[in-house]
PDB file of C-alpha atoms in Angstrom:
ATOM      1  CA  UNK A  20       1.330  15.177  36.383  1.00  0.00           C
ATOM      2  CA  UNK A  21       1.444  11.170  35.768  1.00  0.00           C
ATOM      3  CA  UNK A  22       1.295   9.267  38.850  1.00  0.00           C
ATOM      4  CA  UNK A  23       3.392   7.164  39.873  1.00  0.00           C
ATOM      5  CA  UNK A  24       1.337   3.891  39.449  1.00  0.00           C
ATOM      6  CA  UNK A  25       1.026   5.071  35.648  1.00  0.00           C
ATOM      7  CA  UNK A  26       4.644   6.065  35.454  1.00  0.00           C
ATOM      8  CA  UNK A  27       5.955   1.834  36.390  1.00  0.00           C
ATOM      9  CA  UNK A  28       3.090   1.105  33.749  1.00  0.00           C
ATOM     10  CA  UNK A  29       5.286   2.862  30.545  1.00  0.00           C
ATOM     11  CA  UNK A  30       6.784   1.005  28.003  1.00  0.00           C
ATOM     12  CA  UNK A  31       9.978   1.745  27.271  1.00  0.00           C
ATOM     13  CA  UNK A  32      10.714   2.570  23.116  1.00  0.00           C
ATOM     14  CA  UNK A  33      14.544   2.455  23.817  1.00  0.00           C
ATOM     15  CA  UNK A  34      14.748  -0.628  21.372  1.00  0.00           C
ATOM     16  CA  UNK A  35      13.769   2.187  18.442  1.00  0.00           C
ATOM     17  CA  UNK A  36      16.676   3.629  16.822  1.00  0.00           C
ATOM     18  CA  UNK A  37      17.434   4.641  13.267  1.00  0.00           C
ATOM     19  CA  UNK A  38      15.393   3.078  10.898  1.00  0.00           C
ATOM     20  CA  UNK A  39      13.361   2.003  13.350  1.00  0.00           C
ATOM     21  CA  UNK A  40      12.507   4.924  14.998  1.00  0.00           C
ATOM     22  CA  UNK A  41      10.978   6.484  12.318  1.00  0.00           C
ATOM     23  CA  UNK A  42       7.656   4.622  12.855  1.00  0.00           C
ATOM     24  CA  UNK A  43       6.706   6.455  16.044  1.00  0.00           C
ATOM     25  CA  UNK A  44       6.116   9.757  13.802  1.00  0.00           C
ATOM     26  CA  UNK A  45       3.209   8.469  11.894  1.00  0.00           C
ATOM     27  CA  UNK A  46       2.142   6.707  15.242  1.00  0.00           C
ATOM     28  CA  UNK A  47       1.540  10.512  16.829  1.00  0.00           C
ATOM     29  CA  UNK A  48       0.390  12.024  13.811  1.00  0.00           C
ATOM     30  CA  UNK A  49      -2.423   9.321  13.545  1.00  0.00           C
ATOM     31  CA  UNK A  50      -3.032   9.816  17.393  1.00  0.00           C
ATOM     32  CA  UNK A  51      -2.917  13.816  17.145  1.00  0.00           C
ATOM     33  CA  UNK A  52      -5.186  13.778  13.582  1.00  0.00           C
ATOM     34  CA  UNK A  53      -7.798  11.904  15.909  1.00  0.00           C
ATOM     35  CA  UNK A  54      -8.167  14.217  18.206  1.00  0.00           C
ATOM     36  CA  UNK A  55      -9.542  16.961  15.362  1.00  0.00           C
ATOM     37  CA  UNK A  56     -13.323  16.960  14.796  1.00  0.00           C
ATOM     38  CA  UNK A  57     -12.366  17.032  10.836  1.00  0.00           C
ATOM     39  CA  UNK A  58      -9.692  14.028  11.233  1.00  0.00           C
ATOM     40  CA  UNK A  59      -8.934  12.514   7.893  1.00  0.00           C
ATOM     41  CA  UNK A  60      -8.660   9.683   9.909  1.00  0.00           C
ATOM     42  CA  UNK A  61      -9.577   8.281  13.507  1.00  0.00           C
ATOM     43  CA  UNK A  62      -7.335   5.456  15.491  1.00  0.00           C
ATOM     44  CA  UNK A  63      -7.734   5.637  18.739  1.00  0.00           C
ATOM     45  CA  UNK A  64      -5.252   2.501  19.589  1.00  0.00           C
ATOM     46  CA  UNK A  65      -2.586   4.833  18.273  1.00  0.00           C
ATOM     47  CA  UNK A  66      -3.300   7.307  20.960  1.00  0.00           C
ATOM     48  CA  UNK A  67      -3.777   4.870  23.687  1.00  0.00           C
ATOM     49  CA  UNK A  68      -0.320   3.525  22.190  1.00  0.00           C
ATOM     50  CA  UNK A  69       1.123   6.728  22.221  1.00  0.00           C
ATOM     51  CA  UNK A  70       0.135   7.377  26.118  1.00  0.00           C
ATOM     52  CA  UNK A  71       1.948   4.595  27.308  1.00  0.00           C
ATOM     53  CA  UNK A  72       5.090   4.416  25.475  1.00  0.00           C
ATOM     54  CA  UNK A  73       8.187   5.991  27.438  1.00  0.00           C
ATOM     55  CA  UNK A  74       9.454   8.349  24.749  1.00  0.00           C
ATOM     56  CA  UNK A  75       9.431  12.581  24.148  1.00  0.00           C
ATOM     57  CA  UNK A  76       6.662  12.418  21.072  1.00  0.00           C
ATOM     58  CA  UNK A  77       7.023  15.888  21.797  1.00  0.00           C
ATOM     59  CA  UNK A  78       9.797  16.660  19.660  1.00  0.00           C
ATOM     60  CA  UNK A  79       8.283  15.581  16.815  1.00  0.00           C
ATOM     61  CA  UNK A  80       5.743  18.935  17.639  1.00  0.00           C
ATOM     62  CA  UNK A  81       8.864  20.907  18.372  1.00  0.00           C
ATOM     63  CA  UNK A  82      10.355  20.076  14.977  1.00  0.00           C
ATOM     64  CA  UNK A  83       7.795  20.847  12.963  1.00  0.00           C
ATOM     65  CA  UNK A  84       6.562  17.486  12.161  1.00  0.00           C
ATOM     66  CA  UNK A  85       3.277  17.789  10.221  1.00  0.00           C
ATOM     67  CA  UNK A  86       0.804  15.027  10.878  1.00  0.00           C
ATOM     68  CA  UNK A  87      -1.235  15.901   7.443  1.00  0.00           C
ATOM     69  CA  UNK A  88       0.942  14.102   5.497  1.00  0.00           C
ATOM     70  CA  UNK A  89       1.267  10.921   7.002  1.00  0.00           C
ATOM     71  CA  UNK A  90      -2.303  10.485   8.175  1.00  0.00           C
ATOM     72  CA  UNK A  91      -3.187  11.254   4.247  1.00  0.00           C
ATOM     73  CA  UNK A  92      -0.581   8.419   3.160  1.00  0.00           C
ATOM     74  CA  UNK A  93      -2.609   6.110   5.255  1.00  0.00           C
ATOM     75  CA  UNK A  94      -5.963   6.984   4.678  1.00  0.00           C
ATOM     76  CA  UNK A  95      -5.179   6.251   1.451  1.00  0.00           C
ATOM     77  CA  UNK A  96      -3.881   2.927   1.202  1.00  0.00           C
ATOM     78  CA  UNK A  97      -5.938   1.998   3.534  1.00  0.00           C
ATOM     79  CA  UNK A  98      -8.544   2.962   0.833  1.00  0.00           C
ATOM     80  CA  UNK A  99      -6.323   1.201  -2.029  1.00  0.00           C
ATOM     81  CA  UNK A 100      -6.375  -1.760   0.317  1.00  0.00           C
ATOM     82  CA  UNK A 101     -10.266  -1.516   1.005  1.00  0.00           C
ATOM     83  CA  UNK A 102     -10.590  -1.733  -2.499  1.00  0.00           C
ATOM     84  CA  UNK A 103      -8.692  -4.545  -3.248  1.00  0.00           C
ATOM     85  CA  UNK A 104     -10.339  -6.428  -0.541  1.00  0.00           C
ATOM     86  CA  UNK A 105     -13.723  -6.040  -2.407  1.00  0.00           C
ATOM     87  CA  UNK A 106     -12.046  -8.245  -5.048  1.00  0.00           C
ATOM     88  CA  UNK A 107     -10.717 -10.471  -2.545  1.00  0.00           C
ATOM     89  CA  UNK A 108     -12.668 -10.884   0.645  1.00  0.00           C
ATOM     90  CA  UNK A 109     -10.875 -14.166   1.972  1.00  0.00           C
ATOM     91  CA  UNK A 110      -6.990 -13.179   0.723  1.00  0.00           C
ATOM     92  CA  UNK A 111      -4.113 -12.409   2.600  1.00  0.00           C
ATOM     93  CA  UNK A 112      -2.988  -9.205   3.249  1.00  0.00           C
ATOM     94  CA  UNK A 113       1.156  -8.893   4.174  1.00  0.00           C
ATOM     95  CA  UNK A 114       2.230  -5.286   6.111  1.00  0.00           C
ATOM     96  CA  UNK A 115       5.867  -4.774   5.529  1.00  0.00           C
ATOM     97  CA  UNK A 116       7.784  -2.807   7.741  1.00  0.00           C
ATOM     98  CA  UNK A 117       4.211  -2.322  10.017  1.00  0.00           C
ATOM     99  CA  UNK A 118       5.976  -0.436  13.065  1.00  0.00           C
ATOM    100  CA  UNK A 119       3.092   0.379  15.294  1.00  0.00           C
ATOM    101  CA  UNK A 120       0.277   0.657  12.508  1.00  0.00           C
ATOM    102  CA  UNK A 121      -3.312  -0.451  13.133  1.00  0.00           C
ATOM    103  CA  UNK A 122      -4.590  -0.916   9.440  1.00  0.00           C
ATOM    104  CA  UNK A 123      -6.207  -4.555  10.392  1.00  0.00           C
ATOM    105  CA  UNK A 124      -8.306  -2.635  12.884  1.00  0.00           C
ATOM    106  CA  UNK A 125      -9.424  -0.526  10.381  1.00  0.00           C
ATOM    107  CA  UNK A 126      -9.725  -2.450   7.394  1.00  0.00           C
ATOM    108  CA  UNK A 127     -10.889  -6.352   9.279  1.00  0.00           C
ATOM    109  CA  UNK A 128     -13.789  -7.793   7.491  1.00  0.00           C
ATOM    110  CA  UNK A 129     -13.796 -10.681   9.589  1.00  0.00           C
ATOM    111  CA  UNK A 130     -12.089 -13.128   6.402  1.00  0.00           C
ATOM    112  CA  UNK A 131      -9.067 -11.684   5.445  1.00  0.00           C
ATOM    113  CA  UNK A 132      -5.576 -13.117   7.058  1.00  0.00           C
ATOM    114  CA  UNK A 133      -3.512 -10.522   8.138  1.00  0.00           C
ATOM    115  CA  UNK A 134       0.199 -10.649   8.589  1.00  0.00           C
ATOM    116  CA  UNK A 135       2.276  -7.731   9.795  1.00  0.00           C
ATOM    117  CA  UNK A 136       5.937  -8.218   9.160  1.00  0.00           C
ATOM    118  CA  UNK A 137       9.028  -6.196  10.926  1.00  0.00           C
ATOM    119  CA  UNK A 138      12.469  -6.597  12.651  1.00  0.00           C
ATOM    120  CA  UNK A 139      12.404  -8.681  15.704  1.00  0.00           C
ATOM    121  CA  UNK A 140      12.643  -6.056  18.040  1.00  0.00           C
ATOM    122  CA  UNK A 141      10.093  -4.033  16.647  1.00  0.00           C
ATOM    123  CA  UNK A 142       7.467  -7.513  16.684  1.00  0.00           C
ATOM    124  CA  UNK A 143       8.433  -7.391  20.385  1.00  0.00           C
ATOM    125  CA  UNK A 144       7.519  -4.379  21.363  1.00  0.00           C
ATOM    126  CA  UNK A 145       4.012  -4.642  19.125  1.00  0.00           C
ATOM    127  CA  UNK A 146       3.205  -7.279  21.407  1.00  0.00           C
ATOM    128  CA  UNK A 147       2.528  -5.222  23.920  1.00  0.00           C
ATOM    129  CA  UNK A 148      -0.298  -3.536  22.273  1.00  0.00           C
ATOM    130  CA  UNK A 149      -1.209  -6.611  19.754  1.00  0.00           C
ATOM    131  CA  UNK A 150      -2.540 -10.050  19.992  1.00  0.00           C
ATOM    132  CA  UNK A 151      -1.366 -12.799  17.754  1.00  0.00           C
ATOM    133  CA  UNK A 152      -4.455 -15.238  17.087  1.00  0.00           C
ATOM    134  CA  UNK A 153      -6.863 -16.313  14.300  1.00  0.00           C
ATOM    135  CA  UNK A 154      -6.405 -14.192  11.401  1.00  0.00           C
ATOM    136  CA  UNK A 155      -3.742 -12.229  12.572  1.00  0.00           C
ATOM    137  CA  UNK A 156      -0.084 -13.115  12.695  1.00  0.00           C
ATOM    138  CA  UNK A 157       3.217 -11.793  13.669  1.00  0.00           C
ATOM    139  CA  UNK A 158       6.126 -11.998  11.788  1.00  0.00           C
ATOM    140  CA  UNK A 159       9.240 -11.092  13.156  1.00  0.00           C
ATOM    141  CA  UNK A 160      12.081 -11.008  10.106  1.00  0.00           C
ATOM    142  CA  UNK A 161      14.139  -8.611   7.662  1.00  0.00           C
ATOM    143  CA  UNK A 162      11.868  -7.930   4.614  1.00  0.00           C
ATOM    144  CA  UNK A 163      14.925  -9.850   2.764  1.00  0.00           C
ATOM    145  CA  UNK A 164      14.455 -13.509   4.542  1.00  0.00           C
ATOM    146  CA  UNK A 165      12.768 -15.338   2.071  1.00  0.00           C
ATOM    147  CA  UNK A 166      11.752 -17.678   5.019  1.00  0.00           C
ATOM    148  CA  UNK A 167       8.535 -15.887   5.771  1.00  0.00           C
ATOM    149  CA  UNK A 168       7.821 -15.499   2.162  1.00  0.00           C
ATOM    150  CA  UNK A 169       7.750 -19.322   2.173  1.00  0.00           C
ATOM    151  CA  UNK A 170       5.851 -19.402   5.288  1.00  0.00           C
ATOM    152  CA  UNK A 171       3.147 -17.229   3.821  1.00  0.00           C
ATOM    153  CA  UNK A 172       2.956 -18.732   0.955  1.00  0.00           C
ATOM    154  CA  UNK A 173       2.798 -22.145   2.331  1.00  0.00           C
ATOM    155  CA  UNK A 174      -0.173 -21.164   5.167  1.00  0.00           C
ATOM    156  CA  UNK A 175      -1.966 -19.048   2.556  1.00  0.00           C
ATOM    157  CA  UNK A 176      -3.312 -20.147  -0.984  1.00  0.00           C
ATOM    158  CA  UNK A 177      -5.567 -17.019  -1.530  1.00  0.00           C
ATOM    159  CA  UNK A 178      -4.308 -13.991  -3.582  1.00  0.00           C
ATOM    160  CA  UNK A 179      -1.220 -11.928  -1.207  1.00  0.00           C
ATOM    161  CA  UNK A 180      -1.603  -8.417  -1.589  1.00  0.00           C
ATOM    162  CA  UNK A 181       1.730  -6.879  -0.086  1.00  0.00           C
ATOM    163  CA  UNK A 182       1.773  -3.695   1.854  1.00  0.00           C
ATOM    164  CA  UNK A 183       4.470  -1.196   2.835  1.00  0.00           C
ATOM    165  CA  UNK A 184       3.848   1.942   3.681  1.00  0.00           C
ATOM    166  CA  UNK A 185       6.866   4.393   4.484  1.00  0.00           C
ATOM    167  CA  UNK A 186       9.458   1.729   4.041  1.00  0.00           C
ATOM    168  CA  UNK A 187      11.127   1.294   0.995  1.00  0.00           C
ATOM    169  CA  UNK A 188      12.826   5.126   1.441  1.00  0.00           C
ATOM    170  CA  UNK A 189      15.539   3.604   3.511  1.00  0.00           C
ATOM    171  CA  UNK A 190      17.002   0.962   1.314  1.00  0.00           C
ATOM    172  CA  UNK A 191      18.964   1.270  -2.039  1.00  0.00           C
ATOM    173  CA  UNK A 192      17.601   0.701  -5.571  1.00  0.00           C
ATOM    174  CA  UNK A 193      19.700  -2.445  -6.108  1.00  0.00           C
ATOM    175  CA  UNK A 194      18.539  -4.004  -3.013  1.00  0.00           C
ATOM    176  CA  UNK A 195      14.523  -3.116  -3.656  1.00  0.00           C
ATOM    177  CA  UNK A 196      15.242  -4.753  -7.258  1.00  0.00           C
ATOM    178  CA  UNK A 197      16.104  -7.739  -5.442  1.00  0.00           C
ATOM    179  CA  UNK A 198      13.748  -7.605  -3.213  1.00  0.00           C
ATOM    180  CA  UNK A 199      10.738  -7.310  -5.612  1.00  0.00           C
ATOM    181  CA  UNK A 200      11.892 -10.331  -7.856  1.00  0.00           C
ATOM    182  CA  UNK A 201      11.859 -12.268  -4.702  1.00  0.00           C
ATOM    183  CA  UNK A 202       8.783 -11.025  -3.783  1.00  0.00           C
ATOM    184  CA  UNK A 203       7.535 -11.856  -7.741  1.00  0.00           C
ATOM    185  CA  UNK A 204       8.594 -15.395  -7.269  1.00  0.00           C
ATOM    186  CA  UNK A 205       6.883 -16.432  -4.381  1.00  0.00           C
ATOM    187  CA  UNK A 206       4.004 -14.794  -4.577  1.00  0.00           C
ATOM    188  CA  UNK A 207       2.702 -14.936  -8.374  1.00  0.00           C
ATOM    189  CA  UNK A 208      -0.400 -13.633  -8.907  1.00  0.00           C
ATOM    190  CA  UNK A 209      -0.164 -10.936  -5.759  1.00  0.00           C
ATOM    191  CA  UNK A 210       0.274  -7.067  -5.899  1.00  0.00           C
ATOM    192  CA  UNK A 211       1.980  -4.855  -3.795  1.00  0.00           C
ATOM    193  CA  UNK A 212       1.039  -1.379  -2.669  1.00  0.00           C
ATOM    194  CA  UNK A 213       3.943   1.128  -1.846  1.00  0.00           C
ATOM    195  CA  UNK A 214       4.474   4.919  -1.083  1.00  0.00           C
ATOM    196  CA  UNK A 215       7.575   7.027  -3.319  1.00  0.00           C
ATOM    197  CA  UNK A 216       8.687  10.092  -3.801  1.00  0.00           C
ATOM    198  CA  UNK A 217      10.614  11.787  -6.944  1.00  0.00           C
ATOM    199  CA  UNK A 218      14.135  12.654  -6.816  1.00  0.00           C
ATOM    200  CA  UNK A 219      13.684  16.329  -5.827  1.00  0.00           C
ATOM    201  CA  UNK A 220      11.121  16.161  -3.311  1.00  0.00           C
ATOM    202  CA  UNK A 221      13.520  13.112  -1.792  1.00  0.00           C
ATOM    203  CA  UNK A 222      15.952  15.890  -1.175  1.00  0.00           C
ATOM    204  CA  UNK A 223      13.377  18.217   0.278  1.00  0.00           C
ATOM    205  CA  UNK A 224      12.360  15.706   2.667  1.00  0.00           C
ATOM    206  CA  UNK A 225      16.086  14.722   3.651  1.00  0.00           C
ATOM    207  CA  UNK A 226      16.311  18.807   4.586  1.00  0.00           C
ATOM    208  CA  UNK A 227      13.619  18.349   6.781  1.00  0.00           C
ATOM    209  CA  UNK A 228      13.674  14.527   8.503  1.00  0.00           C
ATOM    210  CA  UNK A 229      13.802  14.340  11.701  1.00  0.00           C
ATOM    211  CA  UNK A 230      15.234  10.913  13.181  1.00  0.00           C
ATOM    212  CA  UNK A 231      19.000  10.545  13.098  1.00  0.00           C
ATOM    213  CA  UNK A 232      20.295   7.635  11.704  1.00  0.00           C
ATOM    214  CA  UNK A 233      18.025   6.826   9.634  1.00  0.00           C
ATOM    215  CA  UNK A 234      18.829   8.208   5.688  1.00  0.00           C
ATOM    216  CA  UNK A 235      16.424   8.441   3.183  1.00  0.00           C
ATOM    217  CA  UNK A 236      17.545   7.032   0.175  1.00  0.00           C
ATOM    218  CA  UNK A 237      15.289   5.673  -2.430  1.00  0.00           C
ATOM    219  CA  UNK A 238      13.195   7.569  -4.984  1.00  0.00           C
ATOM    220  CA  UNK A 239      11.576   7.419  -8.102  1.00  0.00           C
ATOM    221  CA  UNK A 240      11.560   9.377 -11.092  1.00  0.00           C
ATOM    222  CA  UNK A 241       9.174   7.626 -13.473  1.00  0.00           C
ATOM    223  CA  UNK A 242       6.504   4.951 -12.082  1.00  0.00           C
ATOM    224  CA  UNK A 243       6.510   3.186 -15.230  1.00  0.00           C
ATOM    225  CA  UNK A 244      10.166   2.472 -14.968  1.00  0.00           C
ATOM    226  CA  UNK A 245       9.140  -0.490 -12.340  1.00  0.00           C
ATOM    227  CA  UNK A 246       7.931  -2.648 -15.353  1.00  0.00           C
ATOM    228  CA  UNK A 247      11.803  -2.643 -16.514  1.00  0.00           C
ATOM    229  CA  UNK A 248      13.085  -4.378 -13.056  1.00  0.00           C
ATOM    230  CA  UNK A 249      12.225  -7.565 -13.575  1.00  0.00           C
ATOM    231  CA  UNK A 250       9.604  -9.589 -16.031  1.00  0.00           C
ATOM    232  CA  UNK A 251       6.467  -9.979 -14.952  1.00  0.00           C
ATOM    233  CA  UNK A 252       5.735  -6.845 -12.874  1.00  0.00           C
ATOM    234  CA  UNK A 253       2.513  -4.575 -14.191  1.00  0.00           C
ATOM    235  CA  UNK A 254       1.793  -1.080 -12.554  1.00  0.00           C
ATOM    236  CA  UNK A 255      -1.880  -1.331 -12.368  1.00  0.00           C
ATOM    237  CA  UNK A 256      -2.169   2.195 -11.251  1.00  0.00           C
ATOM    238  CA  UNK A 257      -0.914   4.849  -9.025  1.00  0.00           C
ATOM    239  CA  UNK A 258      -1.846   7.976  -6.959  1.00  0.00           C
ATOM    240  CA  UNK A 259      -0.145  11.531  -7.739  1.00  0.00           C
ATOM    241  CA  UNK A 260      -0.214  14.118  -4.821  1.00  0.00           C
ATOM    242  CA  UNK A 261      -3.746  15.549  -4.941  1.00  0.00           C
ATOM    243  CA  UNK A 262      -5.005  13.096  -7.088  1.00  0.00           C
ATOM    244  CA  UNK A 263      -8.528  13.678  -7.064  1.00  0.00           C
ATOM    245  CA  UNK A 264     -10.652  11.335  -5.788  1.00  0.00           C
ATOM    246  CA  UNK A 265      -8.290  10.198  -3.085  1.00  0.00           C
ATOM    247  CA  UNK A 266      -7.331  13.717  -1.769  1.00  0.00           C
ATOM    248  CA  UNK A 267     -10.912  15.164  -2.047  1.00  0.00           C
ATOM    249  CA  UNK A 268     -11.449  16.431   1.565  1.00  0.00           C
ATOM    250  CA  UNK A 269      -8.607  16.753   3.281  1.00  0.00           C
ATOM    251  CA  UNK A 270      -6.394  18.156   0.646  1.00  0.00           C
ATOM    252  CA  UNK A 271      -7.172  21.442   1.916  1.00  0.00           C
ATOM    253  CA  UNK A 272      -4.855  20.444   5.169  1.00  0.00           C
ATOM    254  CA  UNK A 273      -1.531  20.840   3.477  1.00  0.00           C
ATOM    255  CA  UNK A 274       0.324  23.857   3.185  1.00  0.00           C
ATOM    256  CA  UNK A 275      -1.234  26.786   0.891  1.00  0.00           C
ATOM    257  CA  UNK A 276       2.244  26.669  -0.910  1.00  0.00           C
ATOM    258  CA  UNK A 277       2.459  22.329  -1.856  1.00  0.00           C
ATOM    259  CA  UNK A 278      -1.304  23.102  -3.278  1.00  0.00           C
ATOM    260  CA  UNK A 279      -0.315  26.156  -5.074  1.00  0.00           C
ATOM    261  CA  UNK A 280       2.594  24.661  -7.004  1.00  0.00           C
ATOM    262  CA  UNK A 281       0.130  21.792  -7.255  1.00  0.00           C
ATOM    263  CA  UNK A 282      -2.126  23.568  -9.156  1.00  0.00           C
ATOM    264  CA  UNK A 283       0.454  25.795 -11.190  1.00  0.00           C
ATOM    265  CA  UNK A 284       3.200  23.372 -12.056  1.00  0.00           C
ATOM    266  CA  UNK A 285       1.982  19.408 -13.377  1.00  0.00           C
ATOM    267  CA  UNK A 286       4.701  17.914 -12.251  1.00  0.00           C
ATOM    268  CA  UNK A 287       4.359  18.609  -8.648  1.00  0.00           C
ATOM    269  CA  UNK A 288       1.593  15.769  -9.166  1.00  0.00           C
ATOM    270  CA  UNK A 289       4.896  12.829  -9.029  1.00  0.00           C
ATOM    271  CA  UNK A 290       6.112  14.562  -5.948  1.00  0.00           C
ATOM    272  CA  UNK A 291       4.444  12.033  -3.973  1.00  0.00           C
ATOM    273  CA  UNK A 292       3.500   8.647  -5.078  1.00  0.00           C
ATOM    274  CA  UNK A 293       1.125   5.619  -3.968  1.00  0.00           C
ATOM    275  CA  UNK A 294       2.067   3.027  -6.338  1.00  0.00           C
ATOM    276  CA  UNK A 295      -0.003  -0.377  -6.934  1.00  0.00           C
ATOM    277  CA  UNK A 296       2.054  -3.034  -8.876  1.00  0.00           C
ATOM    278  CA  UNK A 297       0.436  -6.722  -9.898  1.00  0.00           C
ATOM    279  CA  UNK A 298       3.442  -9.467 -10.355  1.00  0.00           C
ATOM    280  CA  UNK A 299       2.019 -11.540 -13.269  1.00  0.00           C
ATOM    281  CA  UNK A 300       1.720 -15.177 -12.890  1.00  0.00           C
ATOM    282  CA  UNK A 301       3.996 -17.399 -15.465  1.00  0.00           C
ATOM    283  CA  UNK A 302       6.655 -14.901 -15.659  1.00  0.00           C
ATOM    284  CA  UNK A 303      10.148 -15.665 -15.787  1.00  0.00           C
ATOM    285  CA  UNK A 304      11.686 -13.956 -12.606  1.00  0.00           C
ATOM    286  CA  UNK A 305      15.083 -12.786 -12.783  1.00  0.00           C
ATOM    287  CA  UNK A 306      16.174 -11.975  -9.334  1.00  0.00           C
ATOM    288  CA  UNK A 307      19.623 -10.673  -9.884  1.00  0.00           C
ATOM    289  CA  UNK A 308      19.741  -6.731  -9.994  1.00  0.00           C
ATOM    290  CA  UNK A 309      20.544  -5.647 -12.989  1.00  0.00           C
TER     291      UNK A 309
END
């Protein structure tokens, strides 16, 4: 039983709803994965996060919630990221949408800047667990206010790689067009890393998604129909579900049945996506949706 001492300590996650509540699931499943001896990965913030904040992670346990699949999401960007920090030791990293994540603790290398990006509610309640100061900076903002865009850009001249993991689900196609040739014009020369999912495995996860209010809504047939949206953006490359070598150890977690249509049907491979797209510099950016 928590005593009471611990109890007044609690932070309260009642500012979470919709949208934003949906960032508290991979939260637990990155503090559950850590407790298994064969984690795919370890974060112990997130449990120490987890233990304080004043809300039933419970239910996500009671719904079925399955921790595999969002701890495997992150271990690999965080991989995709690693990588891309070997080419870039001193850039700048952006997190989109970063919730309650704690890739800078994993991935520091003690040049990189590091900005982590969400609504201004959600930046308040990080800074209870999260300092502001050197390389790391808070910005509290819609993903659509081109004002931090222009703060970045104007604080930062090394290469910008963008990251958002779990994000882009909840907004429409038009909008995420938009969104990328604003992201292509202030940041030429950058890349962004992303997470999809086809149409049909969209509707599975609908079926099964747990946090009212918040709709998933985005999805993506064919990767290479990105390069269409707007002049200038490349797909340099992207991860399939059970790509090997990113899933090579842990892709024995998910369910016998995802790796047995894996293995029998191709297509399954486009289920899931982690996408990596470079926005070329010198291109002419149109920014209206088409």
């Amino acid at each position: 039983m928590m005593s009471e001492a611990k109890e007044k300590s609690r932070i309260s996650a009642e500012v979470l709803r919709g949208v934003s509540e949906t960032l508290l699931m991979p939260l637990w499943s990155r503090a559950v994965e850590s407790a298994r001896p064969d984690a795919i990965l370890r974060d112990p913030k997130a449990k120490e996060i987890v233990e304080v904040l004043d809300y039933d992670f419970g239910r996500f346990a009671r719904l079925g919630v399955d921790p595999v699949g969002y701890c495997s999401r992150a271990a690999i960007i965080d991989r995709l990221v690693q990588e891309w920090l070997e080419e870039h030791r001193a850039g700048t990293v952006v997190e989109i949408g970063v919730g309650l994540d704690t890739r800078f603790e994993r991935l520091d290398n003690g040049r990189v800047v590091w900005y982590e990006l969400d609504l201004p509610e959600v930046i308040a309640l990080r800074r209870h667990f999260f300092a502001e100061e050197g390389r790391r900076r808070l910005l509290a903002a819609s993903v659509f206010d081109s004002a931090w865009m222009k703060q970045v850009r104007a604080e930062c001249s090394a290469p910008v790689l963008l990251v958002a993991e779990g994000v882009f689900y909840f907004f429409a196609e038009k909008e995420l067009r938009q969104l990328f040739g604003q992201l292509a014009e202030q940041f030429p020369g950058g890349g962004l890393i992303f997470d999809c999912q086809s149409p049909w495995f969209l509707w599975y996860s609908r079926l099964r998604h747990p946090v009212r209010g918040s709709k998933l809504r985005w999805s993506l047939a064919r990767v290479n129909n990105l390069e269409r949206w707007i002049p200038g953006l490349k797909v340099r490359r992207w991860v399939g579900f059970g790509d090997s070598p990113y899933y090579d150890g842990h892709f024995r977690r998910f369910p016998p049945v995802f790796r047995w249509i894996r293995k029998v049907w191709p297509p399954a491979r486009g289920a899931f996506k982690i996408v990596e797209v470079a926005f070329l510099e010198g291109a002419n950016v149109q920014r209206d949706a088409k």
